[in-house]
Structures are given as structure tokens and as C-alpha cells.
Amino acid sequence: DGINDLIAVLNGTLAGCVSVTGGCAIIHPYAAVVAGFVGALIYVGSTMVILRLGVDDPLEAFPIHGICGIWGCLVPALLSDPALQAMNGYNVKSWGLFYRGGGLLLACNTIAILSTISLTLTVFAPFFLLARRFGFLRITEEEEIIGNDFEGHGGYAYPEDVVQDAAEEEVVKDDDVPLHVRGGSTDLLKPVD
């Protein structure tokens, strides 16, 4: 939408970190930069897909930790250097595909990813279906309108909420002393000399 968004920048940075963490001991710094940059692009693309599908993920947890986590599992299979593996005590005979390591590590990591997805779906799909059935999965519409940050946690999570609240606040001047009315209580501020 052409607007600089600090939350998106921070989430892109987090996506880059998630992408690099799995292979940080066995990939070179330049490979970490490439993997992190690709992870940030994967985050942006997967977020767009999830929005188009209408999935409710306001924290963008799945694109960051799910999709970029999968990419982070593939990074060592593609970019691990045998010299760094040996230096860190890994006594293995396979390494990154881009270092002529063959596809064994890529196959193993792909199997690990698919196994994790299968186990997670098997265990948690029934749990979430039951939670949905009994009404525990979503907050009420009233809580959604008020905002779960304030209603559930007692405070604001984003600066625009504070700005919006301040914009709606009444300011009455009496002898150059502003009187702020907040939630039924009043605070009299002393004039500044």
C-alpha cells in the first residue's frame, strides 16, 4: 500500500533471523545474509497469500515461524559448508547441496519437515476442532471491537491505538490550565512557566 510499516520491517527482520538460526553454526556469514534476505521475501509473499486466503493471523506468526521455519530447515541442507561442520564437531558425510554435498542432507531435512507437519496436524487438529466446536477458539465480537490487547491484557500494543485514544480525549482549557478527562477521572495539570 506504499506506506512504511515498522511492524512489517520488524517482522521481516524476525523472519530473517528464523531463517538463519537452524544453520548458524555451519553456514558462512554471506550465506546467512542470503538466507535471511530470502526468508524476509518468503515472509512477505506468504503473508500476502494468507491474506488472500482470508486466514485470521493478525500477528503473522505462521508466515514468520511456520513458513520461514521450514525455509530455515532447508538452509543448512543447501548452504552448510563441510569445513564449518567439522570445526563445530559434526562428524557427518553430507553437507549443503551448493557445496557439492549431494542431496542426502536435503532429503533428511525434507523428511524431518514433513514428519513435523504430520505430527503437528495429527495432535493439534482435533484440539482446535474441539475448541472451535465449544466456542473457545475466538473471542467475542464485543471483545474484538474493543481490541484484545486492551480487553485481555489491559494495555495497548500499537502506538496508533494510543494516538487514536489521545485524539478522542477531551481537552478543556480554563485559565490556560488543560484539564484532561480520562475514563471518568480528571487530572489537573499545572501550567508550565
mmCIF file of C-alpha atoms in Angstrom:
data_model
loop_
_atom_site.group_PDB
_atom_site.id
_atom_site.type_symbol
_atom_site.label_atom_id
_atom_site.label_comp_id
_atom_site.label_asym_id
_atom_site.label_seq_id
_atom_site.Cartn_x
_atom_site.Cartn_y
_atom_site.Cartn_z
ATOM 1 C CA ASP A 1 0.000 0.000 0.000
ATOM 2 C CA GLY A 2 3.045 2.267 -0.240
ATOM 3 C CA ILE A 3 3.226 3.060 3.482
ATOM 4 C CA ASN A 4 6.329 2.385 5.562
ATOM 5 C CA ASP A 5 5.295 -0.052 8.256
ATOM 6 C CA LEU A 6 7.618 -0.538 11.230
ATOM 7 C CA ILE A 7 5.809 -3.731 12.295
ATOM 8 C CA ALA A 8 6.379 -5.262 8.836
ATOM 9 C CA VAL A 9 10.057 -4.270 8.951
ATOM 10 C CA LEU A 10 10.468 -5.867 12.377
ATOM 11 C CA ASN A 11 8.580 -8.995 11.281
ATOM 12 C CA GLY A 12 10.780 -9.204 8.168
ATOM 13 C CA THR A 13 13.852 -8.978 10.397
ATOM 14 C CA LEU A 14 12.455 -11.686 12.660
ATOM 15 C CA ALA A 15 11.711 -13.836 9.597
ATOM 16 C CA GLY A 16 15.334 -13.436 8.533
ATOM 17 C CA CYS A 17 16.521 -14.499 11.990
ATOM 18 C CA VAL A 18 14.237 -17.554 11.977
ATOM 19 C CA SER A 19 15.600 -18.454 8.541
ATOM 20 C CA VAL A 20 19.223 -18.395 9.693
ATOM 21 C CA THR A 21 19.020 -19.875 13.190
ATOM 22 C CA GLY A 22 18.917 -23.556 12.211
ATOM 23 C CA GLY A 23 22.193 -23.389 10.327
ATOM 24 C CA CYS A 24 24.025 -20.570 12.087
ATOM 25 C CA ALA A 25 26.959 -22.753 13.171
ATOM 26 C CA ILE A 26 27.524 -24.363 9.773
ATOM 27 C CA ILE A 27 26.935 -21.614 7.217
ATOM 28 C CA HIS A 28 29.164 -18.668 6.319
ATOM 29 C CA PRO A 29 28.124 -15.078 7.132
ATOM 30 C CA TYR A 30 27.442 -14.286 3.460
ATOM 31 C CA ALA A 31 25.182 -17.360 3.289
ATOM 32 C CA ALA A 32 23.375 -16.147 6.423
ATOM 33 C CA VAL A 33 22.724 -12.783 4.751
ATOM 34 C CA VAL A 34 21.362 -14.526 1.644
ATOM 35 C CA ALA A 35 19.238 -16.922 3.708
ATOM 36 C CA GLY A 36 17.888 -14.070 5.850
ATOM 37 C CA PHE A 37 17.070 -11.929 2.815
ATOM 38 C CA VAL A 38 15.296 -14.834 1.127
ATOM 39 C CA GLY A 39 13.466 -15.501 4.408
ATOM 40 C CA ALA A 40 12.222 -11.907 4.516
ATOM 41 C CA LEU A 41 10.942 -12.249 0.937
ATOM 42 C CA ILE A 42 9.278 -15.544 1.844
ATOM 43 C CA TYR A 43 7.628 -13.797 4.805
ATOM 44 C CA VAL A 44 6.226 -11.038 2.572
ATOM 45 C CA GLY A 45 4.989 -13.499 -0.065
ATOM 46 C CA SER A 46 3.434 -15.933 2.401
ATOM 47 C CA THR A 47 1.737 -13.077 4.272
ATOM 48 C CA MET A 48 0.140 -11.908 1.020
ATOM 49 C CA VAL A 49 -1.095 -15.438 0.265
ATOM 50 C CA ILE A 50 -2.522 -15.860 3.767
ATOM 51 C CA LEU A 51 -4.333 -12.516 3.497
ATOM 52 C CA ARG A 52 -5.831 -13.528 0.146
ATOM 53 C CA LEU A 53 -6.986 -16.827 1.626
ATOM 54 C CA GLY A 54 -8.704 -14.938 4.446
ATOM 55 C CA VAL A 55 -6.789 -16.685 7.224
ATOM 56 C CA ASP A 56 -7.019 -14.824 10.544
ATOM 57 C CA ASP A 57 -3.388 -14.438 11.656
ATOM 58 C CA PRO A 58 -3.032 -10.851 12.941
ATOM 59 C CA LEU A 59 0.410 -11.476 14.445
ATOM 60 C CA GLU A 60 1.660 -13.118 11.234
ATOM 61 C CA ALA A 61 3.016 -15.968 13.328
ATOM 62 C CA PHE A 62 2.546 -18.633 10.660
ATOM 63 C CA PRO A 63 4.466 -16.827 7.899
ATOM 64 C CA ILE A 64 7.304 -15.962 10.284
ATOM 65 C CA HIS A 65 7.657 -19.132 12.331
ATOM 66 C CA GLY A 66 5.931 -21.689 10.119
ATOM 67 C CA ILE A 67 6.939 -20.893 6.546
ATOM 68 C CA CYS A 68 10.273 -19.236 7.380
ATOM 69 C CA GLY A 69 10.917 -22.048 9.873
ATOM 70 C CA ILE A 70 10.568 -24.530 7.010
ATOM 71 C CA TRP A 71 12.960 -22.417 4.942
ATOM 72 C CA GLY A 72 15.301 -22.310 7.959
ATOM 73 C CA CYS A 73 15.350 -26.140 7.982
ATOM 74 C CA LEU A 74 16.240 -26.202 4.300
ATOM 75 C CA VAL A 75 19.037 -23.612 4.595
ATOM 76 C CA PRO A 76 21.619 -25.990 6.168
ATOM 77 C CA ALA A 77 20.732 -28.625 3.575
ATOM 78 C CA LEU A 78 21.601 -26.124 0.859
ATOM 79 C CA LEU A 79 24.331 -23.909 2.326
ATOM 80 C CA SER A 80 26.245 -25.826 5.019
ATOM 81 C CA ASP A 81 29.992 -25.927 4.498
ATOM 82 C CA PRO A 82 31.811 -29.195 5.351
ATOM 83 C CA ALA A 83 34.721 -27.254 6.876
ATOM 84 C CA LEU A 84 32.394 -25.431 9.263
ATOM 85 C CA GLN A 85 30.649 -28.699 10.113
ATOM 86 C CA ALA A 86 33.990 -30.287 11.023
ATOM 87 C CA MET A 87 35.068 -27.223 13.005
ATOM 88 C CA ASN A 88 31.849 -27.427 15.049
ATOM 89 C CA GLY A 89 32.233 -31.129 15.756
ATOM 90 C CA TYR A 90 29.771 -32.588 13.264
ATOM 91 C CA ASN A 91 31.130 -35.913 12.029
ATOM 92 C CA VAL A 92 28.806 -36.328 9.053
ATOM 93 C CA LYS A 93 29.354 -37.297 5.464
ATOM 94 C CA SER A 94 26.814 -34.965 3.889
ATOM 95 C CA TRP A 95 26.637 -31.197 3.695
ATOM 96 C CA GLY A 96 24.974 -28.437 1.708
ATOM 97 C CA LEU A 97 23.809 -29.105 -1.818
ATOM 98 C CA PHE A 98 25.524 -25.928 -3.052
ATOM 99 C CA TYR A 99 28.825 -27.235 -1.643
ATOM 100 C CA ARG A 100 28.561 -30.447 -3.691
ATOM 101 C CA GLY A 101 27.253 -32.329 -0.686
ATOM 102 C CA GLY A 102 24.720 -34.355 -2.614
ATOM 103 C CA GLY A 103 21.071 -34.490 -1.715
ATOM 104 C CA LEU A 104 21.210 -36.666 1.402
ATOM 105 C CA LEU A 105 21.015 -33.768 3.881
ATOM 106 C CA LEU A 106 18.262 -32.135 1.815
ATOM 107 C CA ALA A 107 16.294 -35.401 1.796
ATOM 108 C CA CYS A 108 16.756 -35.865 5.560
ATOM 109 C CA ASN A 109 15.668 -32.310 6.335
ATOM 110 C CA THR A 110 12.666 -32.593 3.997
ATOM 111 C CA ILE A 111 11.590 -35.792 5.777
ATOM 112 C CA ALA A 112 12.013 -34.023 9.130
ATOM 113 C CA ILE A 113 9.844 -31.107 7.923
ATOM 114 C CA LEU A 114 7.102 -33.413 6.613
ATOM 115 C CA SER A 115 7.203 -35.501 9.803
ATOM 116 C CA THR A 116 6.868 -32.394 11.962
ATOM 117 C CA ILE A 117 3.926 -31.125 9.912
ATOM 118 C CA SER A 118 2.224 -34.535 10.072
ATOM 119 C CA LEU A 119 2.709 -34.883 13.822
ATOM 120 C CA THR A 120 1.523 -31.343 14.473
ATOM 121 C CA LEU A 121 -1.615 -31.799 12.367
ATOM 122 C CA THR A 122 -2.361 -35.168 13.951
ATOM 123 C CA VAL A 123 -2.059 -33.843 17.503
ATOM 124 C CA PHE A 124 -3.435 -30.322 17.218
ATOM 125 C CA ALA A 125 -6.143 -30.551 14.535
ATOM 126 C CA PRO A 126 -8.537 -32.405 16.885
ATOM 127 C CA PHE A 127 -7.691 -29.982 19.698
ATOM 128 C CA PHE A 128 -8.536 -26.914 17.587
ATOM 129 C CA LEU A 129 -11.658 -28.537 16.139
ATOM 130 C CA LEU A 130 -12.927 -29.198 19.669
ATOM 131 C CA ALA A 131 -12.011 -25.683 20.786
ATOM 132 C CA ARG A 132 -13.904 -24.282 17.807
ATOM 133 C CA ARG A 133 -16.897 -26.527 18.485
ATOM 134 C CA PHE A 134 -17.188 -25.379 22.116
ATOM 135 C CA GLY A 135 -16.528 -21.704 21.361
ATOM 136 C CA PHE A 136 -13.083 -21.402 22.936
ATOM 137 C CA LEU A 137 -11.200 -20.591 19.736
ATOM 138 C CA ARG A 138 -12.342 -16.999 19.199
ATOM 139 C CA ILE A 139 -13.021 -14.025 21.414
ATOM 140 C CA THR A 140 -16.476 -12.445 21.420
ATOM 141 C CA GLU A 141 -17.403 -9.868 18.801
ATOM 142 C CA GLU A 142 -17.558 -7.195 21.519
ATOM 143 C CA GLU A 143 -14.016 -8.024 22.682
ATOM 144 C CA GLU A 144 -12.859 -7.986 19.070
ATOM 145 C CA ILE A 145 -14.258 -4.472 18.554
ATOM 146 C CA ILE A 146 -12.728 -3.158 21.796
ATOM 147 C CA GLY A 147 -9.458 -4.899 20.985
ATOM 148 C CA ASN A 148 -7.988 -7.935 22.659
ATOM 149 C CA ASP A 149 -4.833 -6.033 23.606
ATOM 150 C CA PHE A 150 -6.789 -3.718 25.878
ATOM 151 C CA GLU A 151 -9.604 -6.075 26.886
ATOM 152 C CA GLY A 152 -7.451 -9.152 27.529
ATOM 153 C CA HIS A 153 -4.169 -7.609 28.608
ATOM 154 C CA GLY A 154 -5.099 -4.188 29.984
ATOM 155 C CA GLY A 155 -2.990 -2.064 27.661
ATOM 156 C CA TYR A 156 -2.280 -1.016 24.119
ATOM 157 C CA ALA A 157 0.040 -2.962 21.846
ATOM 158 C CA TYR A 158 0.433 -0.492 18.982
ATOM 159 C CA PRO A 159 1.204 3.235 19.009
ATOM 160 C CA GLU A 160 -1.746 4.066 16.720
ATOM 161 C CA ASP A 161 -4.102 2.846 19.470
ATOM 162 C CA VAL A 162 -2.604 5.349 21.902
ATOM 163 C CA VAL A 163 -2.739 8.113 19.273
ATOM 164 C CA GLN A 164 -6.377 7.281 18.487
ATOM 165 C CA ASP A 165 -7.236 7.300 22.201
ATOM 166 C CA ALA A 166 -5.486 10.654 22.645
ATOM 167 C CA ALA A 167 -7.339 12.098 19.645
ATOM 168 C CA GLU A 168 -10.660 11.143 21.219
ATOM 169 C CA GLU A 169 -9.673 12.610 24.588
ATOM 170 C CA GLU A 170 -11.435 15.847 25.662
ATOM 171 C CA VAL A 171 -9.232 18.815 26.422
ATOM 172 C CA VAL A 172 -10.855 21.752 28.195
ATOM 173 C CA LYS A 173 -8.911 24.927 28.938
ATOM 174 C CA ASP A 174 -9.595 27.006 31.991
ATOM 175 C CA ASP A 175 -7.167 29.850 32.681
ATOM 176 C CA ASP A 176 -4.524 28.130 30.473
ATOM 177 C CA VAL A 177 -4.624 25.003 32.628
ATOM 178 C CA PRO A 178 -5.560 21.968 30.490
ATOM 179 C CA LEU A 179 -7.983 19.570 32.085
ATOM 180 C CA HIS A 180 -7.833 16.035 30.674
ATOM 181 C CA VAL A 181 -10.819 13.821 31.127
ATOM 182 C CA ARG A 182 -9.883 10.121 31.103
ATOM 183 C CA GLY A 183 -12.328 7.335 31.833
ATOM 184 C CA GLY A 184 -14.380 9.348 34.323
ATOM 185 C CA SER A 185 -11.420 10.658 36.334
ATOM 186 C CA THR A 186 -9.812 14.045 35.885
ATOM 187 C CA ASP A 187 -6.206 15.077 36.154
ATOM 188 C CA LEU A 188 -5.390 18.750 36.642
ATOM 189 C CA LEU A 189 -2.037 19.554 35.111
ATOM 190 C CA LYS A 190 -0.044 22.516 36.381
ATOM 191 C CA PRO A 191 0.724 25.207 33.828
ATOM 192 C CA VAL A 192 4.276 25.215 32.517
ATOM 193 C CA ASP A 193 6.168 28.511 33.023
#
